[in-house]
CSV table of C-alpha atoms and ligand atoms in Angstrom, one decimal:
chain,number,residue,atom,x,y,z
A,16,UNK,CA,10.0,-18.2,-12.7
A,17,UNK,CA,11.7,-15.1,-11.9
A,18,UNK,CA,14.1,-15.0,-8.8
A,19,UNK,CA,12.0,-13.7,-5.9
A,20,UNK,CA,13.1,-10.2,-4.5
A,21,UNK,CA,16.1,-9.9,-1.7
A,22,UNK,CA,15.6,-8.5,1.7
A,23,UNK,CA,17.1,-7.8,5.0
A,24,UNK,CA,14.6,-7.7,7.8
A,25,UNK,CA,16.2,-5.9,10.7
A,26,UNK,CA,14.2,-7.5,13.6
A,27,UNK,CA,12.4,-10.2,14.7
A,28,UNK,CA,8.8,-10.6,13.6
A,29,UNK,CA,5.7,-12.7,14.7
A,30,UNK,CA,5.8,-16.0,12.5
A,31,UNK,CA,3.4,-15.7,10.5
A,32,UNK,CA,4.7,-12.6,9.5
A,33,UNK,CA,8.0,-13.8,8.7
A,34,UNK,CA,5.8,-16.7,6.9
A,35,UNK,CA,4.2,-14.2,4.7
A,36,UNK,CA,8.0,-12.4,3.9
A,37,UNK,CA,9.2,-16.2,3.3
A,38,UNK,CA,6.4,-16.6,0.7
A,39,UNK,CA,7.0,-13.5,-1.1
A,40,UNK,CA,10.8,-13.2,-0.8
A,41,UNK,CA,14.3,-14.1,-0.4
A,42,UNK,CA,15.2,-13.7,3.3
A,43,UNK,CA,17.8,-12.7,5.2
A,44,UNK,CA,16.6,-12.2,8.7
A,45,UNK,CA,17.6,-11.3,12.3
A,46,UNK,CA,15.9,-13.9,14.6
A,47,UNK,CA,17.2,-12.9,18.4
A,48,UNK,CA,16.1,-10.6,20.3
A,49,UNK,CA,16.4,-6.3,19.8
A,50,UNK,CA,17.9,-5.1,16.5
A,51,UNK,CA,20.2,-6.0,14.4
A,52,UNK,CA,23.4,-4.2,14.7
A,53,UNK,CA,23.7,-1.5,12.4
A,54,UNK,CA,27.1,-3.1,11.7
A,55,UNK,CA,25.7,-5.5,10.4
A,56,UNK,CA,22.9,-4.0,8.5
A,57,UNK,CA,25.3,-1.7,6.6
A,58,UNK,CA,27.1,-4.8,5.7
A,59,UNK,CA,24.4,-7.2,4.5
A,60,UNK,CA,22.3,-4.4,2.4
A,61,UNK,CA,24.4,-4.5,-0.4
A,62,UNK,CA,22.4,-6.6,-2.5
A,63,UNK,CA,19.5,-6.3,-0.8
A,64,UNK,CA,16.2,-5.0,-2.9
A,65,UNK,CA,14.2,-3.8,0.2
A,66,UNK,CA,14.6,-3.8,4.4
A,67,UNK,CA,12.2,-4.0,7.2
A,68,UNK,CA,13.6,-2.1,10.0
A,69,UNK,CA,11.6,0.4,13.1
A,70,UNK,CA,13.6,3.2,14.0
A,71,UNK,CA,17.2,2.5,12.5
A,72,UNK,CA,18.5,5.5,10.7
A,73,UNK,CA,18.0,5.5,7.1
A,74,UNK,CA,21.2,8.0,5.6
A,75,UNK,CA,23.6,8.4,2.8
A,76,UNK,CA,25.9,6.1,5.0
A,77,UNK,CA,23.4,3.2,4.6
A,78,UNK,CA,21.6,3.9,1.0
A,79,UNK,CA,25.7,4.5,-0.2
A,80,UNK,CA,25.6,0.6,0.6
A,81,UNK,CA,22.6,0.2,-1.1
A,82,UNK,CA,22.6,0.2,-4.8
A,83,UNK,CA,19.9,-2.0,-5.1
A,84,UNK,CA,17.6,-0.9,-2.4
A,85,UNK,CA,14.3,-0.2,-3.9
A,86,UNK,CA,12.5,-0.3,-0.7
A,87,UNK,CA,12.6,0.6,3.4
A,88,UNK,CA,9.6,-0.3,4.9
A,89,UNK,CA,9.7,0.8,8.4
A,90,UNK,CA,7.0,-0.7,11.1
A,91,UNK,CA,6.0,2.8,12.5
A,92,UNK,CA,3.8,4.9,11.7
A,93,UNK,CA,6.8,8.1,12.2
A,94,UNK,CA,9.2,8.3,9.8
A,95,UNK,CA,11.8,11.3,11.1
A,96,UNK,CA,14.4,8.5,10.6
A,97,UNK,CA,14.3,8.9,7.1
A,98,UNK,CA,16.3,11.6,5.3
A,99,UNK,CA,13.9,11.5,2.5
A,100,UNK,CA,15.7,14.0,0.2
A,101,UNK,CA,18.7,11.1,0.0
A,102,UNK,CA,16.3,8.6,-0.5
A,103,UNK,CA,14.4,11.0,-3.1
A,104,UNK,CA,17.9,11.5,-4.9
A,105,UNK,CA,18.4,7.9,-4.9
A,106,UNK,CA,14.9,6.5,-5.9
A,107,UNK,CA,14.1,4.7,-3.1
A,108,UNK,CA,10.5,4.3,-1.7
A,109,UNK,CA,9.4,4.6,2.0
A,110,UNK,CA,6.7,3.2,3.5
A,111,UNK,CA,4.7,3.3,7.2
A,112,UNK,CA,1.8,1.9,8.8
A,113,UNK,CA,-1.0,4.2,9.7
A,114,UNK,CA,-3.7,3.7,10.6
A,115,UNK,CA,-3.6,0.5,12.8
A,116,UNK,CA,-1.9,1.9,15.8
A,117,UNK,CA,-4.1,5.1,16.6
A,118,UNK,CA,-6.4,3.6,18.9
A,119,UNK,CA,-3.3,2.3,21.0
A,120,UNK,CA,-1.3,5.4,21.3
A,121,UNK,CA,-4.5,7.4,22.1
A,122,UNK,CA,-5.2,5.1,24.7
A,123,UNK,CA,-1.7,5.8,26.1
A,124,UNK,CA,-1.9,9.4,25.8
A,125,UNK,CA,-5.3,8.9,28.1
A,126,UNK,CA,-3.2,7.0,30.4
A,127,UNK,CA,-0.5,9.5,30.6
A,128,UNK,CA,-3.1,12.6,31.7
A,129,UNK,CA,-4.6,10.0,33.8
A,130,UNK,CA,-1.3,8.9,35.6
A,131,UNK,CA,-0.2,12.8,35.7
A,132,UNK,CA,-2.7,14.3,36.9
A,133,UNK,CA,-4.6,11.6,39.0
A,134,UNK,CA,-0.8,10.9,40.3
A,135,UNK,CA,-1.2,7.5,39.8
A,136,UNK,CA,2.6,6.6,39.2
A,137,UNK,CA,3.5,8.4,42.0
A,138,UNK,CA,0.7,7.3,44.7
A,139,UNK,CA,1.6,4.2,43.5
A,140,UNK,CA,5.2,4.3,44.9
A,141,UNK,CA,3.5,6.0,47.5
A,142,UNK,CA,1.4,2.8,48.9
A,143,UNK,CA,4.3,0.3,48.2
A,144,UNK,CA,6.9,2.0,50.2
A,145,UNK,CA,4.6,2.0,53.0
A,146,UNK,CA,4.0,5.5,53.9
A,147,UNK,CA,-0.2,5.0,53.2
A,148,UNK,CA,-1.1,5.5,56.9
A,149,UNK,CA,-4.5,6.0,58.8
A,150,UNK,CA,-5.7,9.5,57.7
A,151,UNK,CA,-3.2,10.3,55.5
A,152,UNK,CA,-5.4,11.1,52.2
A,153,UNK,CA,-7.3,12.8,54.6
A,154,UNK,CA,-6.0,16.0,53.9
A,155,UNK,CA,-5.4,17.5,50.7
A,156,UNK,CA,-1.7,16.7,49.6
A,157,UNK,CA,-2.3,14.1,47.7
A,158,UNK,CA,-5.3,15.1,45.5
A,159,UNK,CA,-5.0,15.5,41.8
A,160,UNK,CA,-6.5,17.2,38.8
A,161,UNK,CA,-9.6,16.3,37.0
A,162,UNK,CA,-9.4,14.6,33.5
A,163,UNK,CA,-13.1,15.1,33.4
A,164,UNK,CA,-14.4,18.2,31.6
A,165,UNK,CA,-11.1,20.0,31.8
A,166,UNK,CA,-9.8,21.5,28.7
A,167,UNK,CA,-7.3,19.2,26.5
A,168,UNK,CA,-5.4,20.9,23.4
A,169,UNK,CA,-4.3,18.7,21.1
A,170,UNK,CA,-0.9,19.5,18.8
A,171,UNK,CA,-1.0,17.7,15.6
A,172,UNK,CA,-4.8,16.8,14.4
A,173,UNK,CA,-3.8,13.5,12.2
A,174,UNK,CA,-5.3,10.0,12.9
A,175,UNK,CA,-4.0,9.7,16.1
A,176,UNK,CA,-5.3,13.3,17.2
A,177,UNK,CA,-9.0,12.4,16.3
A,178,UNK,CA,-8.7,9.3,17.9
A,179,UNK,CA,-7.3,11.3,21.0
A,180,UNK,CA,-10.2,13.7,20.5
A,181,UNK,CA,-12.9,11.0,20.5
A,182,UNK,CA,-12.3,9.6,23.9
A,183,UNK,CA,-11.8,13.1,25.6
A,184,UNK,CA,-15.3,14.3,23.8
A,185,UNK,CA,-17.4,10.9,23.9
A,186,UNK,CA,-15.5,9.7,27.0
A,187,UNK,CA,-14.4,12.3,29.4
A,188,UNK,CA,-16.7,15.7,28.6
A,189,UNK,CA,-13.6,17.9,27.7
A,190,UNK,CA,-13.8,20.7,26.0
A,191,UNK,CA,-11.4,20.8,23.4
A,192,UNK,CA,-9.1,22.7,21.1
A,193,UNK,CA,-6.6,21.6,18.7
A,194,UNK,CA,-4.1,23.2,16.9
A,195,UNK,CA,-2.4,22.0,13.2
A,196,UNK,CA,-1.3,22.7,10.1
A,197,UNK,CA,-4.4,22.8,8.3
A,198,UNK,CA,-8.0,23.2,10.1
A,199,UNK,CA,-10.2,20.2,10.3
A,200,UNK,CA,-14.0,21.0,9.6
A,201,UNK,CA,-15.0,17.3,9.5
A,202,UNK,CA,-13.2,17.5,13.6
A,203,UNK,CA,-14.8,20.6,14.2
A,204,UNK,CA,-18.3,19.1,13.4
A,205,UNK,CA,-17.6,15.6,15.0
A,206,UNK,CA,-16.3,17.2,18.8
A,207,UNK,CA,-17.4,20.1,18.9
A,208,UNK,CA,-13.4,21.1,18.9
A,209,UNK,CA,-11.9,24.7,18.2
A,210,UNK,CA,-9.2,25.3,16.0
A,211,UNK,CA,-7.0,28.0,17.8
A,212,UNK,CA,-3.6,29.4,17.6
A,213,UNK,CA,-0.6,27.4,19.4
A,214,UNK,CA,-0.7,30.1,21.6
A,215,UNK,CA,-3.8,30.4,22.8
A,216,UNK,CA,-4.2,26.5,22.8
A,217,UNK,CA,-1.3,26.5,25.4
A,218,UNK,CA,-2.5,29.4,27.5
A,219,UNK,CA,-6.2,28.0,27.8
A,220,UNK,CA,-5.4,24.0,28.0
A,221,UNK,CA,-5.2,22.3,31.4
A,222,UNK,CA,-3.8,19.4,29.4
A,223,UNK,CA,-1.8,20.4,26.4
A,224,UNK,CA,-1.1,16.6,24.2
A,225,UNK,CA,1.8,16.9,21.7
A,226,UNK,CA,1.3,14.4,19.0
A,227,UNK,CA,2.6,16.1,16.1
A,228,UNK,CA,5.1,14.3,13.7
A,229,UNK,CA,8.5,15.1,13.9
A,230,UNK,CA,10.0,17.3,11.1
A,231,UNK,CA,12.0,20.1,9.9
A,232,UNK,CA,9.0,22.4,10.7
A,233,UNK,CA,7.7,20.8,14.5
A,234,UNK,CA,11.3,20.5,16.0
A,235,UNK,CA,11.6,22.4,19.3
A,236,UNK,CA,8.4,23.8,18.4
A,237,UNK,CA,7.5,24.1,22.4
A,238,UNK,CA,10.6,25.7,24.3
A,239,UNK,CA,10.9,28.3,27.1
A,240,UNK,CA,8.6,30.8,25.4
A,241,UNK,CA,5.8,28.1,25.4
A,242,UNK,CA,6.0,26.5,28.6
A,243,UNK,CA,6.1,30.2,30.0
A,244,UNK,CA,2.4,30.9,28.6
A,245,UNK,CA,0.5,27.4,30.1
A,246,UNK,CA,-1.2,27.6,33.3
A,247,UNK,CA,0.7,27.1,37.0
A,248,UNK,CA,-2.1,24.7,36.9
A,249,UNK,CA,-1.4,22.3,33.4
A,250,UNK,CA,0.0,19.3,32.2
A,251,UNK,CA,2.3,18.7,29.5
A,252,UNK,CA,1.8,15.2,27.8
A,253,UNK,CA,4.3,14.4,24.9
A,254,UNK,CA,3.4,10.9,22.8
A,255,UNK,CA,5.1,12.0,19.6
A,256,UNK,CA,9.0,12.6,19.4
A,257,UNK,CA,11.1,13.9,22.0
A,258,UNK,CA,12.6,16.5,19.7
A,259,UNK,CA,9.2,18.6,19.2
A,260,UNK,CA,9.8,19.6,22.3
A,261,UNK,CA,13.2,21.7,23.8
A,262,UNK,CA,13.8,18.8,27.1
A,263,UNK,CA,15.8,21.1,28.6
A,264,UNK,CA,12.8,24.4,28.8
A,265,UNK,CA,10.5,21.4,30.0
A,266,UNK,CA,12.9,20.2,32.8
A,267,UNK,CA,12.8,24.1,34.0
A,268,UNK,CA,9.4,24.4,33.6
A,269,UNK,CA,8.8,21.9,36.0
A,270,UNK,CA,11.2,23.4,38.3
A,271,UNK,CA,9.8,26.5,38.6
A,272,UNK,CA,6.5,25.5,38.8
A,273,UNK,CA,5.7,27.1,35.6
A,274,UNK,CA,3.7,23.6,35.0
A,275,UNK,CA,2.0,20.9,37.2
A,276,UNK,CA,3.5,18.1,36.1
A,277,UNK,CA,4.5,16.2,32.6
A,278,UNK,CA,3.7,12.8,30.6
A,279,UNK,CA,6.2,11.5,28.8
A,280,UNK,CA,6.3,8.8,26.2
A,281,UNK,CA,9.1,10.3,23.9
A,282,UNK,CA,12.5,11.8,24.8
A,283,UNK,CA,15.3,13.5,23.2
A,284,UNK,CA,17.5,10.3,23.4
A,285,UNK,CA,16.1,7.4,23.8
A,286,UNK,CA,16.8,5.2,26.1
A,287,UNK,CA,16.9,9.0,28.4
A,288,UNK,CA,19.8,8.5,30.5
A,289,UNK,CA,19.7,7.7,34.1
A,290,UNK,CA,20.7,11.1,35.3
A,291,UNK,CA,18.1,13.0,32.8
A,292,UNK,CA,16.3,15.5,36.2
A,293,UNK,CA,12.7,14.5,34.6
A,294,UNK,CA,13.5,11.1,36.0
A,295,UNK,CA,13.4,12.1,39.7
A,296,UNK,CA,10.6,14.4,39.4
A,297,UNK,CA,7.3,13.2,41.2
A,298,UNK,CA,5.0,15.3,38.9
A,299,UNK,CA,6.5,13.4,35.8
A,300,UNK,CA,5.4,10.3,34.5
A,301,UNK,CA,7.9,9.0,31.9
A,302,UNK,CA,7.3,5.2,30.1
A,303,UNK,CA,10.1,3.6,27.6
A,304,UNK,CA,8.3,5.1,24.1
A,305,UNK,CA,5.7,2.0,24.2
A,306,UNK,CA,2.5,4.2,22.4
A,307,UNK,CA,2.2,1.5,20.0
A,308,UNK,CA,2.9,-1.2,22.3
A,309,UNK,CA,0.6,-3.6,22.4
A,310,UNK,CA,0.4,-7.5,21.8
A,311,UNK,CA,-2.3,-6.9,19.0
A,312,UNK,CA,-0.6,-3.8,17.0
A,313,UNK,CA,2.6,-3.9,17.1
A,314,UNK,CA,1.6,-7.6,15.5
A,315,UNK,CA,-0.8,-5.6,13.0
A,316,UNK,CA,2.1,-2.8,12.5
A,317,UNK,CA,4.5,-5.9,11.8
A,318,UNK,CA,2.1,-7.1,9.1
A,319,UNK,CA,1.1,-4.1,7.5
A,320,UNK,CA,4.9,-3.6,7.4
A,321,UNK,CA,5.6,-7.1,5.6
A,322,UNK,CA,2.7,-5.8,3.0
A,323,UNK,CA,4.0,-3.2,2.5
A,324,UNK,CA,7.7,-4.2,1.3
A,325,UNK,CA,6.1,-7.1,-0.6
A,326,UNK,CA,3.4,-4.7,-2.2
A,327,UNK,CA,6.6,-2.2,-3.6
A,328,UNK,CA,8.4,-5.3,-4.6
A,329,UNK,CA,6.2,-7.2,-6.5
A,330,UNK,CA,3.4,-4.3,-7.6
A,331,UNK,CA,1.3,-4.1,-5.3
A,332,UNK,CA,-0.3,-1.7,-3.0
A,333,UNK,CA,1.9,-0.2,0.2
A,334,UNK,CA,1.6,3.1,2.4
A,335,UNK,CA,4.2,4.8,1.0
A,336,UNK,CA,5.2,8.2,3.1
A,337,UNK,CA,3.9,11.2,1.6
A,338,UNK,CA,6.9,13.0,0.9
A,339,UNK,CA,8.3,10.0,-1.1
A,340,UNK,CA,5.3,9.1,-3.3
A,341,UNK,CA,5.9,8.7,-6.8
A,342,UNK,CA,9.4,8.2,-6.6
A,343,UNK,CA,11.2,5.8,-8.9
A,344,UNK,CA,14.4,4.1,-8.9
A,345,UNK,CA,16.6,5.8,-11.8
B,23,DGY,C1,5.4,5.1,15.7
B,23,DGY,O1,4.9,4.1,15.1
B,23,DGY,O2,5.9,6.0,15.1
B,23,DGY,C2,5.3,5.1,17.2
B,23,DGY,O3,6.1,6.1,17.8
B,23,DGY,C3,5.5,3.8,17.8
B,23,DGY,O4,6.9,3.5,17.7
């Protein structure tokens, strides 16, 4: 019987998961909580034939270490971590996991526009620190902004964008518009949605969703310019990578009133630091990058993960990332 296939799995995973990895392969595994130091990773992948990791950066520092490596299957459906032209020149396959997490982050992105521009976070704070006194939503400073038949425009019209665009047709009556690298008839058909240019998409939205992936093409694709053409009366919501966006044009567009008010998911460092201005802002609503976070999928996004390094391993089927398929270890 042939020796079964090494690997380094960077995190810890649900049991049965690690079960399934156990079955399939030779081990080595981090079992406490977080990450594993990348220390350590750069140290153990030496003979390693594949790793499980999330977000850790795959480079020429690590695949240097890696003669083996055949694999990196990361538990995300993004993949801007990768520099796929050094794993290209070196053979080695990525994978994702699509697919099971697009109900979950479109749920958060809902959340988001809710919590903006309802003001949910910040009414919340409001009633807890005790200033919710007789007749004081009487008048109008604490109303918010419809969700409700408003315009969203969606950035980036992938999975997650048509999930995104089925609760704000089915659910909330929007009228929608999306913009993306190629049109979508099959989107146009379903909602009723118009394909439009970013520009007019940002000047017609009331909430404009940024759910595009990261890459070479996307990065600071909304800066100063951008912000400038939205309405006083709009909301910015970001659920896809901080760097789509320039932080910095955001943070003034919010303090000139350029915008209403921002959800945030994603930031350009992550954790943001304490002093980051979007953090004090009432109008923003900012959450630790948890779009996928749920009990349920990240548990799926763990399993599809574990198939997927065990499908490149042994011959089997895995979601390897477009830009890497067909790919093979010289
Ligand atoms: C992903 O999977 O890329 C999401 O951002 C969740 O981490």
């Amino acid at each position: 019987m042939s020796a079964k296939p090494k690997v380094l799995i960077t995190q810890k995973v649900p049991e049965t998961v690690q079960n399934y990895l156990n079955e399939h392969c030779d081990c080595v595994s981090w079992d406490k909580e977080g990450i594993m130091p990348r220390a350590e990773i750069l140290e153990k992948i030496s003979d390693m034939d594949g790793v499980f990791l999330s977000s850790t950066a795959v480079n020429a520092e690590m695949l240097d270490r890696a003669p083996k490596l055949r694999v990196v299957s990361s538990s995300s459906v993004g993949y801007n971590h990768f520099d796929i032209e050094e794993m290209k020149a070196r053979g080695v396959l990525g994978t994702h996991t699509p697919y099971v997490l697009d109900g979950t982050v479109a749920d958060l992105v809902f959340a988001l526009m809710l919590s903006a521009g309802r003001r949910i976070a910040e009414l919340d704070a409001f009633v807890k620190a005790g200033k919710w006194q007789k007749g004081a939503v009487k008048g109008t400073e604490l109303f918010g902004t419809d969700v409700h038949h408003a315009t969203i425009g969606i950035i980036g019209m992938g999975r997650i964008g048509e999930a995104i665009a089925k609760r704000a047709v089915h659910g909330f009556d929007m009228n929608m518009l999306y913009h993306s690298r190629s049109r979508k008839p099959e989107v146009e058909d379903r909602f009723g949605a118009r394909f439009c240019s970013l520009n007019e998409l940002l000047v017609e939205s009331d909430y404009v969703v940024m759910i595009t992936p990261l890459t070479p093409e996307t990065e600071h694709m909304i800066g100063k310019e951008q912000f400038s053409l939205m309405k006083p009366s709009a909301f910015f919501i970001n659920a896809s990578r901080g760097a789509t966006i320039d932080e910095q044009a955001l943070i003034e567009a919010l303090n000139n009133g350029t915008i209403r008010g921002a959800g945030l998911d994603v930031f350009d460092v992550e954790p943001t630091p304490i002093d980051n201005p979007l953090l004090k802002m009432p109008n923003v609503v900012t959450l630790p990058h948890i779009g996928s976070a749920t009990d349920k999928t990240r548990y799926d996004m763990a399993m599809l993960a574990a198939k997927n390094l065990v499908g490149v391993l042994t011959g089997g089927e895995a979601y390897v990332v477009q830009e890497l398929q067909g790919v093979a270890k010289a």
